[in-house]
Coordinates of C-alpha atoms and ligand atoms in Angstrom, one line a residue:
Chain L
X1 CA 25.8 -23.6 29.5
X2 CA 27.9 -20.7 28.2
X3 CA 31.4 -20.2 29.3
X4 CA 32.6 -16.7 29.0
X5 CA 36.3 -17.5 28.7
X6 CA 37.5 -19.8 26.0
X7 CA 38.6 -23.2 27.1
X8 CA 41.7 -23.3 25.0
X9 CA 44.5 -22.7 27.4
X10 CA 46.7 -21.1 24.7
X11 CA 45.7 -17.9 23.0
X12 CA 44.1 -17.9 19.6
X13 CA 43.5 -15.6 16.6
X14 CA 41.2 -12.7 17.1
X15 CA 39.2 -13.5 14.0
X16 CA 39.2 -17.2 14.2
X17 CA 36.1 -19.3 13.7
X18 CA 33.2 -17.0 13.7
X19 CA 30.7 -16.9 10.8
X20 CA 30.5 -13.8 8.7
X21 CA 27.6 -11.8 7.2
X22 CA 24.1 -12.3 8.4
X23 CA 24.8 -15.6 10.2
X24 CA 27.4 -13.8 12.3
X25 CA 24.9 -11.3 13.6
X26 CA 22.1 -13.9 14.1
X27 CA 24.2 -16.3 16.1
X28 CA 26.8 -14.0 17.7
X29 CA 27.4 -14.2 21.4
X30 CA 30.1 -11.5 21.3
X31 CA 29.3 -8.4 23.5
X32 CA 30.8 -6.1 20.9
X33 CA 28.7 -7.5 18.0
X34 CA 25.6 -7.4 20.2
X35 CA 26.4 -3.8 21.3
X36 CA 26.7 -2.8 17.7
X37 CA 23.4 -4.4 16.9
X38 CA 21.7 -2.6 19.8
X39 CA 23.1 0.7 18.7
X40 CA 22.1 0.4 15.0
X41 CA 18.7 -0.9 16.0
X42 CA 18.1 2.0 18.3
X43 CA 19.2 4.4 15.6
X44 CA 16.7 2.8 13.1
X45 CA 14.0 3.2 15.7
X46 CA 15.1 6.7 16.4
X47 CA 14.6 7.6 12.7
X48 CA 11.2 5.8 12.7
X49 CA 10.0 7.6 15.8
X50 CA 11.5 10.7 14.4
X51 CA 9.5 10.6 11.2
X52 CA 6.3 10.1 13.3
X53 CA 7.3 13.2 15.3
X54 CA 7.6 15.1 12.1
X55 CA 4.2 14.0 11.0
X56 CA 2.9 15.4 14.3
X57 CA 4.8 18.7 13.8
X58 CA 3.7 19.0 10.2
X59 CA 0.1 18.8 11.3
X60 CA 0.7 21.3 14.0
X61 CA 2.6 23.7 11.7
X62 CA -0.7 25.6 11.3
X63 CA -4.0 25.6 13.1
X64 CA -6.7 23.5 11.4
X65 CA -6.4 20.0 9.9
X66 CA -4.1 19.8 6.9
X67 CA -2.0 16.7 6.8
X68 CA -3.5 13.8 8.6
X69 CA -6.9 12.9 10.1
X70 CA -7.2 13.2 13.9
X71 CA -7.3 9.4 14.5
X72 CA -4.0 8.9 12.6
X73 CA -2.6 11.8 14.5
X74 CA -3.3 10.0 17.8
X75 CA -1.7 6.9 16.5
X76 CA 1.4 8.9 15.7
X77 CA 1.7 10.4 19.2
X78 CA 1.2 7.0 20.7
X79 CA 3.7 5.2 18.5
X80 CA 6.2 8.0 18.6
X81 CA 6.3 7.7 22.4
X82 CA 6.4 3.9 22.6
X83 CA 9.1 3.7 19.9
X84 CA 11.3 6.4 21.2
X85 CA 11.1 5.2 24.8
X86 CA 11.3 1.4 24.3
X87 CA 12.9 1.2 20.8
X88 CA 15.3 4.1 20.6
X89 CA 16.6 5.4 24.0
X90 CA 16.5 2.2 26.1
X91 CA 18.3 0.0 23.5
X92 CA 20.8 2.7 22.8
X93 CA 22.0 2.6 26.4
X94 CA 21.9 -1.2 26.5
X95 CA 24.2 -1.0 23.4
X96 CA 26.6 1.2 25.4
X97 CA 26.4 -1.3 28.3
X98 CA 27.2 -4.2 26.0
X99 CA 30.2 -2.5 24.4
X100 CA 31.6 -0.8 27.5
X101 CA 30.8 -2.8 30.7
X102 CA 33.0 -5.8 29.9
X103 CA 35.9 -3.6 28.7
X104 CA 35.6 -1.2 31.6
X105 CA 35.7 -3.9 34.3
X106 CA 38.3 -6.1 32.5
X107 CA 35.9 -9.0 31.7
X108 CA 36.1 -11.1 28.5
X109 CA 32.4 -10.8 27.8
X110 CA 29.0 -10.6 29.4
X111 CA 28.2 -13.3 32.0
X112 CA 25.6 -14.9 29.7
X113 CA 26.6 -14.4 26.1
X114 CA 23.8 -16.5 24.6
X115 CA 21.1 -14.9 26.7
X116 CA 22.6 -11.6 25.5
X117 CA 21.9 -12.7 21.9
X118 CA 18.4 -13.6 22.8
X119 CA 17.8 -10.2 24.6
X120 CA 18.7 -8.4 21.4
X121 CA 16.8 -10.6 19.0
X122 CA 13.6 -10.1 21.0
X123 CA 13.6 -6.5 20.0
X124 CA 13.1 -6.5 16.2
X125 CA 9.9 -8.6 16.4
X126 CA 8.5 -6.2 19.0
X127 CA 9.4 -3.2 16.8
X128 CA 7.8 -5.0 13.9
X129 CA 4.6 -5.5 15.9
X130 CA 4.4 -1.8 16.7
X131 CA 5.1 -0.6 13.2
X132 CA 2.8 -3.1 11.4
X133 CA 0.0 -2.3 13.9
X134 CA -0.4 0.8 11.7
X135 CA -1.8 -1.4 8.9
X136 CA -4.3 -3.5 10.8
X137 CA -8.1 -2.7 10.8
X138 CA -8.6 0.3 13.1
X139 CA -4.9 1.2 13.0
X140 CA -2.3 1.3 15.7
X141 CA -2.9 2.0 19.4
X142 CA -4.0 5.6 19.7
X143 CA -4.4 6.3 23.4
X144 CA -1.0 7.8 24.1
X145 CA 2.1 5.9 25.1
X146 CA 0.7 5.8 28.7
X147 CA -2.0 3.4 27.4
X148 CA -4.7 4.7 29.8
X149 CA -8.1 2.9 29.9
X150 CA -10.9 3.2 29.1
X151 CA -9.6 4.1 25.6
X152 CA -7.1 1.1 25.5
X153 CA -9.9 -1.3 26.5
X154 CA -12.1 -0.1 23.6
X155 CA -9.5 0.1 20.7
X156 CA -9.0 -2.3 17.8
X157 CA -6.5 -5.0 17.4
X158 CA -3.6 -2.5 17.0
X159 CA -3.8 -2.3 20.8
X160 CA -3.3 -6.0 21.2
X161 CA -0.2 -5.8 19.0
X162 CA 1.1 -3.0 21.2
X163 CA 0.5 -5.0 24.3
X164 CA 2.4 -8.0 22.9
X165 CA 5.2 -5.7 21.9
X166 CA 5.4 -4.3 25.4
X167 CA 5.5 -7.8 26.8
X168 CA 8.4 -8.8 24.5
X169 CA 10.3 -5.6 25.2
X170 CA 9.8 -6.1 28.9
X171 CA 11.1 -9.7 28.6
X172 CA 14.2 -8.4 26.7
X173 CA 14.8 -5.8 29.4
X174 CA 14.5 -8.2 32.3
X175 CA 16.9 -10.7 30.7
X176 CA 19.3 -8.0 29.8
X177 CA 19.2 -6.7 33.4
X178 CA 20.0 -10.1 34.9
X179 CA 22.9 -10.3 32.5
X180 CA 24.3 -6.9 33.3
X181 CA 24.0 -7.3 37.1
X182 CA 25.6 -10.8 37.0
X183 CA 28.4 -9.4 34.8
X184 CA 29.1 -6.5 37.1
X185 CA 28.9 -8.6 40.3
X186 CA 30.9 -11.6 39.2
X187 CA 33.1 -10.8 36.2
X188 CA 35.2 -7.9 37.4
X189 CA 39.0 -8.3 37.0
X190 CA 41.1 -8.9 40.1
X191 CA 41.5 -5.6 42.0
X192 CA 38.5 -4.0 40.3
X193 CA 36.4 -3.5 43.5
X194 CA 32.9 -2.1 43.2
X195 CA 34.0 1.3 44.3
X196 CA 36.7 1.4 41.7
X197 CA 34.3 0.7 38.8
X198 CA 33.9 3.6 36.3
X199 CA 30.7 5.4 37.2
X200 CA 29.1 4.3 34.0
X201 CA 29.2 0.7 35.3
X202 CA 27.7 1.9 38.6
X203 CA 24.8 3.7 36.9
X204 CA 24.1 0.5 34.9
X205 CA 24.2 -1.7 38.0
X206 CA 21.6 0.6 39.6
X207 CA 19.5 0.9 36.4
X208 CA 19.4 -2.9 36.0
X209 CA 17.9 -3.3 39.5
X210 CA 15.3 -0.6 38.6
X211 CA 14.4 -2.5 35.5
X212 CA 14.1 -5.7 37.4
X213 CA 11.7 -4.2 39.8
X214 CA 9.7 -2.0 37.4
X215 CA 9.3 -4.1 34.2
X216 CA 7.2 -6.9 35.8
X217 CA 4.7 -4.2 36.9
X218 CA 4.4 -2.8 33.4
X219 CA 3.9 -6.4 32.1
X220 CA 1.2 -6.9 34.7
X221 CA -0.5 -3.6 33.9
X222 CA -0.8 -4.3 30.1
X223 CA -1.8 -7.9 30.8
X224 CA -4.7 -6.5 32.9
X225 CA -5.7 -4.4 29.9
X226 CA -5.5 -7.5 27.8
X227 CA -7.8 -9.6 30.1
X228 CA -10.2 -6.6 30.3
X229 CA -10.3 -6.5 26.5
X230 CA -10.7 -10.2 25.8
X231 CA -11.3 -12.3 28.9
X232 CA -14.1 -10.7 30.7
X233 CA -12.3 -9.0 33.6
X234 CA -13.2 -5.6 34.7
X235 CA -10.1 -4.3 36.4
X236 CA -10.5 -0.9 34.8
X237 CA -14.2 -0.8 34.0
X238 CA -16.5 1.0 36.5
X239 CA -19.5 -0.8 35.1
X240 CA -18.0 -4.1 36.4
X241 CA -16.7 -2.6 39.7
X242 CA -13.3 -1.7 38.3
X243 CA -11.5 1.7 38.3
X244 CA -9.7 3.3 35.4
X245 CA -7.6 5.3 37.8
X246 CA -6.2 2.0 39.1
X247 CA -4.4 1.7 35.8
X248 CA -2.8 5.1 36.2
X249 CA -1.4 4.1 39.6
X250 CA 0.1 0.8 38.3
X251 CA 1.4 2.4 35.1
X252 CA 3.2 5.3 36.9
X253 CA 4.6 2.9 39.5
X254 CA 6.5 1.6 36.5
X255 CA 6.5 4.9 34.6
X256 CA 8.4 7.1 37.0
X257 CA 11.2 4.6 37.6
X258 CA 11.3 4.3 33.8
X259 CA 12.3 7.9 33.5
X260 CA 15.3 7.1 35.6
X261 CA 16.0 3.8 33.8
X262 CA 16.6 6.1 30.8
X263 CA 18.3 9.0 32.7
X264 CA 20.7 7.1 35.0
X265 CA 22.8 5.5 32.2
X266 CA 22.8 8.9 30.6
X267 CA 24.3 10.3 33.8
X268 CA 26.8 7.4 33.6
X269 CA 28.0 8.5 30.1
X270 CA 28.2 12.1 31.2
X271 CA 30.3 11.1 34.2
X272 CA 32.9 9.5 31.9
X273 CA 32.9 12.3 29.3
X274 CA 33.2 15.3 31.6
X275 CA 36.3 14.1 33.5
X276 CA 38.0 13.0 30.3
X277 CA 37.7 16.4 28.7
X278 CA 38.5 18.2 32.0
X279 CA 41.6 16.1 32.5
X280 CA 40.6 15.6 36.1
X281 CA 39.1 12.7 38.0
X282 CA 35.4 12.8 38.6
X283 CA 34.7 15.1 41.5
X284 CA 32.9 13.3 44.4
X285 CA 32.8 9.7 43.0
X286 CA 31.4 8.2 46.2
X287 CA 28.7 10.8 46.5
X288 CA 27.9 10.2 42.8
X289 CA 27.3 6.5 43.6
X290 CA 25.1 7.3 46.6
X291 CA 23.2 10.1 44.8
X292 CA 22.4 7.7 42.0
X293 CA 21.2 5.0 44.4
X294 CA 19.1 7.6 46.2
X295 CA 17.5 8.8 43.0
X296 CA 16.7 5.2 42.1
X297 CA 15.1 4.5 45.5
X298 CA 13.1 7.7 45.6
X299 CA 11.8 7.0 42.0
X300 CA 9.5 4.4 43.5
X301 CA 7.7 6.7 45.9
X302 CA 6.8 9.6 43.6
X303 CA 4.6 8.0 40.9
X304 CA 1.3 9.9 41.7
X305 CA 2.8 13.2 40.8
X306 CA 1.5 12.3 37.3
X307 CA -2.0 12.0 38.7
X308 CA -2.7 15.1 40.8
X309 CA -5.8 15.8 38.9
X310 CA -7.4 12.4 39.4
X311 CA -9.0 13.5 42.7
X312 CA -6.7 12.1 45.3
X313 CA -6.8 13.3 49.0
X314 CA -4.8 16.4 49.7
X315 CA -2.6 14.5 52.1
X316 CA -1.5 12.2 49.2
X317 CA -0.9 15.2 47.0
X318 CA 1.3 16.7 49.7
X319 CA 3.2 13.4 50.1
X320 CA 3.9 13.0 46.5
X321 CA 4.8 16.7 46.1
X322 CA 7.4 16.6 48.9
X323 CA 8.8 13.2 47.9
X324 CA 9.2 14.5 44.3
X325 CA 10.9 17.6 45.4
X326 CA 13.3 15.5 47.5
X327 CA 14.7 14.0 44.2
X328 CA 16.2 17.5 43.5
X329 CA 18.7 16.9 46.3
X330 CA 20.6 13.9 44.9
X331 CA 20.2 15.3 41.4
X332 CA 21.7 18.6 42.6
X333 CA 24.6 16.6 44.1
X334 CA 25.2 15.2 40.6
X335 CA 25.0 18.4 38.7
X336 CA 27.3 20.0 41.4
X337 CA 29.8 17.3 41.0
X338 CA 29.9 17.6 37.2
X339 CA 30.4 21.3 37.4
X340 CA 33.0 20.8 40.1
X341 CA 34.8 18.3 37.9
X342 CA 35.1 21.0 35.2
X343 CA 36.2 23.7 37.8
X344 CA 39.9 24.5 37.2
X345 CA 40.2 21.6 34.8
X346 CA 42.1 22.0 31.6
X347 CA 39.0 21.9 29.5
X348 CA 38.8 21.1 25.8
X349 CA 35.7 21.2 23.7
X350 CA 35.6 18.3 21.3
X351 CA 32.1 17.1 20.2
X352 CA 31.6 14.6 23.1
X353 CA 32.3 17.4 25.6
X354 CA 30.0 19.8 23.7
X355 CA 27.1 17.3 24.0
X356 CA 27.9 16.7 27.7
X357 CA 27.8 20.5 28.4
X358 CA 24.7 20.8 26.3
X359 CA 23.2 18.0 28.4
X360 CA 24.2 19.8 31.6
X361 CA 22.4 23.0 30.6
X362 CA 19.3 21.5 29.1
X363 CA 18.8 18.5 31.4
X364 CA 19.0 21.0 34.3
X365 CA 16.2 23.0 32.6
X366 CA 14.2 19.9 32.3
X367 CA 14.9 19.1 35.9
X368 CA 13.7 22.5 37.1
X369 CA 10.5 22.4 35.0
X370 CA 10.0 18.9 36.7
X371 CA 10.1 20.6 40.0
X372 CA 7.7 23.2 38.8
X373 CA 5.3 20.4 37.8
X374 CA 5.8 18.7 41.1
X375 CA 4.0 21.5 42.8
X376 CA 0.4 20.5 43.1
X377 CA -1.4 23.8 42.5
X378 CA 0.8 24.6 39.5
X379 CA 0.5 21.1 38.1
X380 CA -3.3 21.3 38.2
X381 CA -3.0 24.3 35.9
X382 CA -0.4 22.7 33.6
X383 CA -1.5 19.1 33.6
X384 CA -1.8 17.7 30.0
X385 CA -0.6 21.0 28.5
X386 CA 2.4 21.5 26.2
X387 CA 4.4 22.6 29.3
X388 CA 4.6 18.9 30.2
X389 CA 5.6 18.0 26.7
X390 CA 8.4 20.6 26.8
X391 CA 9.5 19.4 30.2
X392 CA 9.9 15.7 29.3
X393 CA 11.5 16.4 26.0
X394 CA 14.2 18.4 27.8
X395 CA 14.8 15.3 30.0
X396 CA 14.5 12.7 27.2
X397 CA 16.0 14.5 24.2
X398 CA 18.5 17.0 25.6
X399 CA 19.1 14.7 28.6
X400 CA 19.2 11.1 27.4
X401 CA 19.7 11.6 23.6
X402 CA 22.4 14.2 24.0
X403 CA 24.2 11.9 26.5
X404 CA 23.9 9.1 23.9
X405 CA 25.5 11.3 21.3
X406 CA 28.2 12.3 23.7
X407 CA 28.8 8.6 24.3
X408 CA 28.9 7.7 20.6
X409 CA 31.4 10.5 19.7
X410 CA 33.5 9.6 22.8
X411 CA 33.7 5.8 22.2
X412 CA 33.5 5.5 18.4
X413 CA 37.3 5.7 18.1
X414 CA 37.6 2.7 20.4
X415 CA 34.8 0.9 18.6
X416 CA 35.9 1.5 15.0
X417 CA 39.6 2.3 15.4
X418 CA 38.9 5.5 13.5
X419 CA 38.2 9.2 14.4
X420 CA 35.1 11.0 13.3
X421 CA 35.2 14.3 11.5
X422 CA 35.5 16.9 14.3
X423 CA 34.2 19.8 12.3
X424 CA 31.1 17.9 11.2
X425 CA 30.6 16.6 14.8
X426 CA 30.6 20.2 16.0
X427 CA 28.1 21.1 13.3
X428 CA 25.9 18.2 14.4
X429 CA 26.1 19.5 18.0
X430 CA 25.3 23.1 17.3
X431 CA 22.5 22.3 14.8
X432 CA 21.0 19.9 17.3
X433 CA 21.3 22.4 20.2
X434 CA 19.8 25.3 18.4
X435 CA 17.0 23.4 16.7
X436 CA 16.2 21.4 19.8
X437 CA 15.6 24.6 21.7
X438 CA 13.7 26.1 18.9
X439 CA 11.4 23.1 18.8
X440 CA 10.9 22.7 22.5
X441 CA 11.6 25.9 24.4
X442 CA 8.6 27.7 22.9
X443 CA 6.4 24.8 24.0
X444 CA 6.8 26.0 27.6
X445 CA 5.0 29.2 26.5
X446 CA 2.3 27.3 24.7
X447 CA 1.7 25.2 27.8
X448 CA 1.6 28.2 30.1
X449 CA -0.9 29.7 27.7
X450 CA -3.1 26.6 28.0
X451 CA -2.5 24.6 24.8
X452 CA -3.4 21.0 25.5
X453 CA -1.2 18.1 24.4
X454 CA -2.2 15.3 22.0
X455 CA -4.5 17.4 19.8
X456 CA -4.2 17.8 16.0
X457 CA -5.7 21.3 16.0
X458 CA -5.6 24.3 18.2
X459 CA -6.9 27.8 18.9
X460 CA -5.5 30.6 16.7
X461 CA -3.6 32.3 19.5
X462 CA -1.1 29.4 19.6
X463 CA -0.3 29.6 15.9
X464 CA 3.0 31.5 16.0
X465 CA 4.9 29.4 18.6
X466 CA 3.6 26.2 16.9
X467 CA 5.1 27.3 13.6
X468 CA 8.5 28.1 15.3
X469 CA 8.3 24.7 17.1
X470 CA 7.6 22.8 13.8
X471 CA 10.5 24.5 12.0
X472 CA 12.8 23.6 14.9
X473 CA 11.6 20.0 14.8
X474 CA 12.3 19.6 11.1
X475 CA 15.7 21.3 11.5
X476 CA 16.5 18.9 14.4
X477 CA 15.4 15.9 12.3
X478 CA 17.6 16.9 9.4
X479 CA 20.6 17.5 11.8
X480 CA 20.3 13.8 12.7
X481 CA 21.0 12.8 9.1
X482 CA 24.2 14.7 9.4
X483 CA 24.9 12.5 12.5
X484 CA 24.4 9.4 10.3
X485 CA 26.7 10.8 7.7
X486 CA 29.4 11.5 10.3
X487 CA 29.2 8.0 11.7
X488 CA 29.3 6.3 8.3
X489 CA 32.1 8.5 7.2
X490 CA 34.0 7.7 10.4
X491 CA 33.6 3.9 9.9
X492 CA 34.5 4.0 6.2
X493 CA 37.3 6.6 6.0
X494 CA 38.0 8.1 9.3
X495 CA 41.6 8.7 10.3
X496 CA 43.4 6.0 12.3
X497 CA 42.6 6.5 16.1
X498 CA 45.3 5.9 18.7
X499 CA 44.7 3.4 21.5
X500 CA 44.1 6.3 23.9
X501 CA 42.1 8.6 21.7
X502 CA 41.5 11.2 24.4
X503 CA 44.2 12.6 26.5
X504 CA 42.1 12.6 29.7
X505 CA 40.5 9.2 29.3
X506 CA 41.7 6.7 31.9
X507 CA 39.4 3.7 32.0
X508 CA 40.7 0.2 31.0
X509 CA 39.4 0.2 27.4
X510 CA 41.6 3.2 26.7
X511 CA 44.7 2.3 28.8
X512 CA 44.8 -1.5 28.1
X513 CA 43.3 -2.1 24.7
X514 CA 44.2 -1.0 21.2
X515 CA 41.8 0.9 18.8
X516 CA 39.7 -0.7 17.5
X517 CA 39.2 -3.0 20.5
X518 CA 39.9 -6.6 19.4
X519 CA 37.0 -9.0 18.9
X520 CA 38.0 -10.8 22.1
X521 CA 39.4 -8.6 24.8
X522 CA 40.6 -9.3 28.4
X523 CA 40.6 -13.1 27.9
X524 CA 43.3 -12.9 30.5
X525 CA 42.0 -10.4 33.0
X526 CA 44.2 -7.3 33.7
X527 CA 45.4 -6.6 37.2
X528 CA 43.8 -3.4 38.5
X529 CA 45.7 -1.5 41.1
Chain V
X1 CA 40.8 -30.8 32.2
X2 CA 42.9 -27.7 32.5
X3 CA 42.6 -25.3 35.4
X4 CA 41.3 -22.6 33.0
X5 CA 38.3 -24.8 32.1
X6 CA 37.8 -25.7 35.8
X7 CA 37.7 -22.0 36.7
X8 CA 35.3 -21.3 33.9
X9 CA 33.0 -24.0 35.2
X10 CA 33.1 -22.4 38.7
X11 CA 32.4 -19.0 37.3
X12 CA 29.6 -20.3 35.2
X13 CA 28.0 -21.9 38.3
X14 CA 28.4 -18.7 40.3
X15 CA 26.9 -16.7 37.4
X16 CA 23.9 -19.0 37.3
X17 CA 23.3 -18.7 41.0
X18 CA 23.4 -14.9 40.7
X19 CA 21.0 -15.0 37.8
X20 CA 18.7 -17.3 39.8
X21 CA 18.5 -14.8 42.7
X22 CA 17.9 -11.9 40.3
X23 CA 15.2 -13.9 38.4
X24 CA 13.5 -14.5 41.8
X25 CA 13.7 -10.8 42.5
X26 CA 11.8 -10.1 39.3
X27 CA 9.3 -12.8 40.2
X28 CA 8.9 -11.3 43.7
X29 CA 8.1 -7.9 42.1
X30 CA 5.5 -9.6 39.9
X31 CA 4.1 -11.5 42.9
X32 CA 3.9 -8.5 45.1
X33 CA 2.1 -6.7 42.3
X34 CA -0.4 -9.6 41.8
X35 CA -1.0 -9.8 45.5
X36 CA -1.7 -6.1 45.7
X37 CA -4.1 -6.2 42.8
X38 CA -5.9 -9.4 44.1
X39 CA -6.7 -7.6 47.3
X40 CA -8.0 -4.5 45.7
X41 CA -11.4 -5.9 44.9
Ligands
LIG1 CU1 7.4 11.0 37.3

């Protein structure tokens, strides 16, 4: 049984008795070590998935087949999706949760430090399964990250490896969620009531419940594929009385909440960054909490907006259309509150704020194209076109990834005790912003003109925009090497950061702890007024 | 045993209880799902 607070009644040295080197990271139960591991793991996966994206964009640079064969192309789109969603974005925000939640609520560590270690160390084997599946006979899974049968029932053993990887990742997420909820419910410092928690903590509390409800469904869905493949069931095989569309229902019952599992912690980061650089408290804190909870609840009744073209009754189409449109209301509340927080604030535009404002613009574009796609007659035109690809990259990259960048620049002074290079940070933002839009804005036009997604070749009229998109994608990829350089430079030789690195930051980690935050913090809980 | 250790024990027990409830929640999600699928055929 793990105890979160040390048993020694008298204080002890910060760096006493923990192993160093590899053993430290293999055996650590420290939330800061584990947070660091999550963040570096997610960055490694981000580069891996990014290289796959560049293979895709290289092939699509010109019409015709130049770089890879079509089957490998499909493996790239599939692994790119799986790795970015489960390997890069989700672990990044779990990394933030590990570092920040205990410090923000005045707890000494997570509620279950050893479970926390296990949650992290489940990830590398899963990533290894996904990447090595490229080298097995038949190659990696190639049916898209959504894993639709019948393709997934017919594929080679790469598919089995992907299924096992998803199982392991799901297990890690469920254990992590239990840990996060328990920490937030039981470990808060005296006086830190739920409604006093920084919004980032609230967004993770809600996200963890989403994970708890959605991940078992995904695990069930891929297990059904597994039994269809090897154990003679026919869940998804019409010849045996099954139905491939059943899988789509199950998958998207997980898949739509998954979008918010990624987006809601991103909202949390933005809700810390914008007030800090506006030097004002967050506008409408209570409405933010309720809006976030509403988004989470609504996310469970909209799944079939991904399936309008499967031949569902028109009443069902109407229900899912209206329910989906409803999500615009709490999302609108959030965007309004962020803008209202900036209104008449004394704004400054350091890199975290630039990424937050970039998020605000681009995520809102992604939200609006989501509303466009929610409308049945339009979606039937745009289904499986590049318009959809453009839409969800505005949500996932300019939404979640930009928020993650904002969070790294915001908290890295607390994590490392050093400041990053502001000029280079701004370069990273502007390069990312410009090349992101170059890569993805034009994809709206391609989709509207009818270019289908997940194809290695296309008709000649799509050539120009595809070339622009590919140049943008390579530029965006290179800009992320600059990010790596900024982070490494900060760690090695950044200027000393003060305890309160940002004038407007007012949560416990800034007001009560030095920079860098000590290895053990809040062993005696602070009193929160 | 010091009071600190006693408090830790109490907190650990409370944490375990919370985790148990949450684990059951995840299991309930899986059970609801299995139930639904079972009755589809
Ligand atoms: Cu959706």
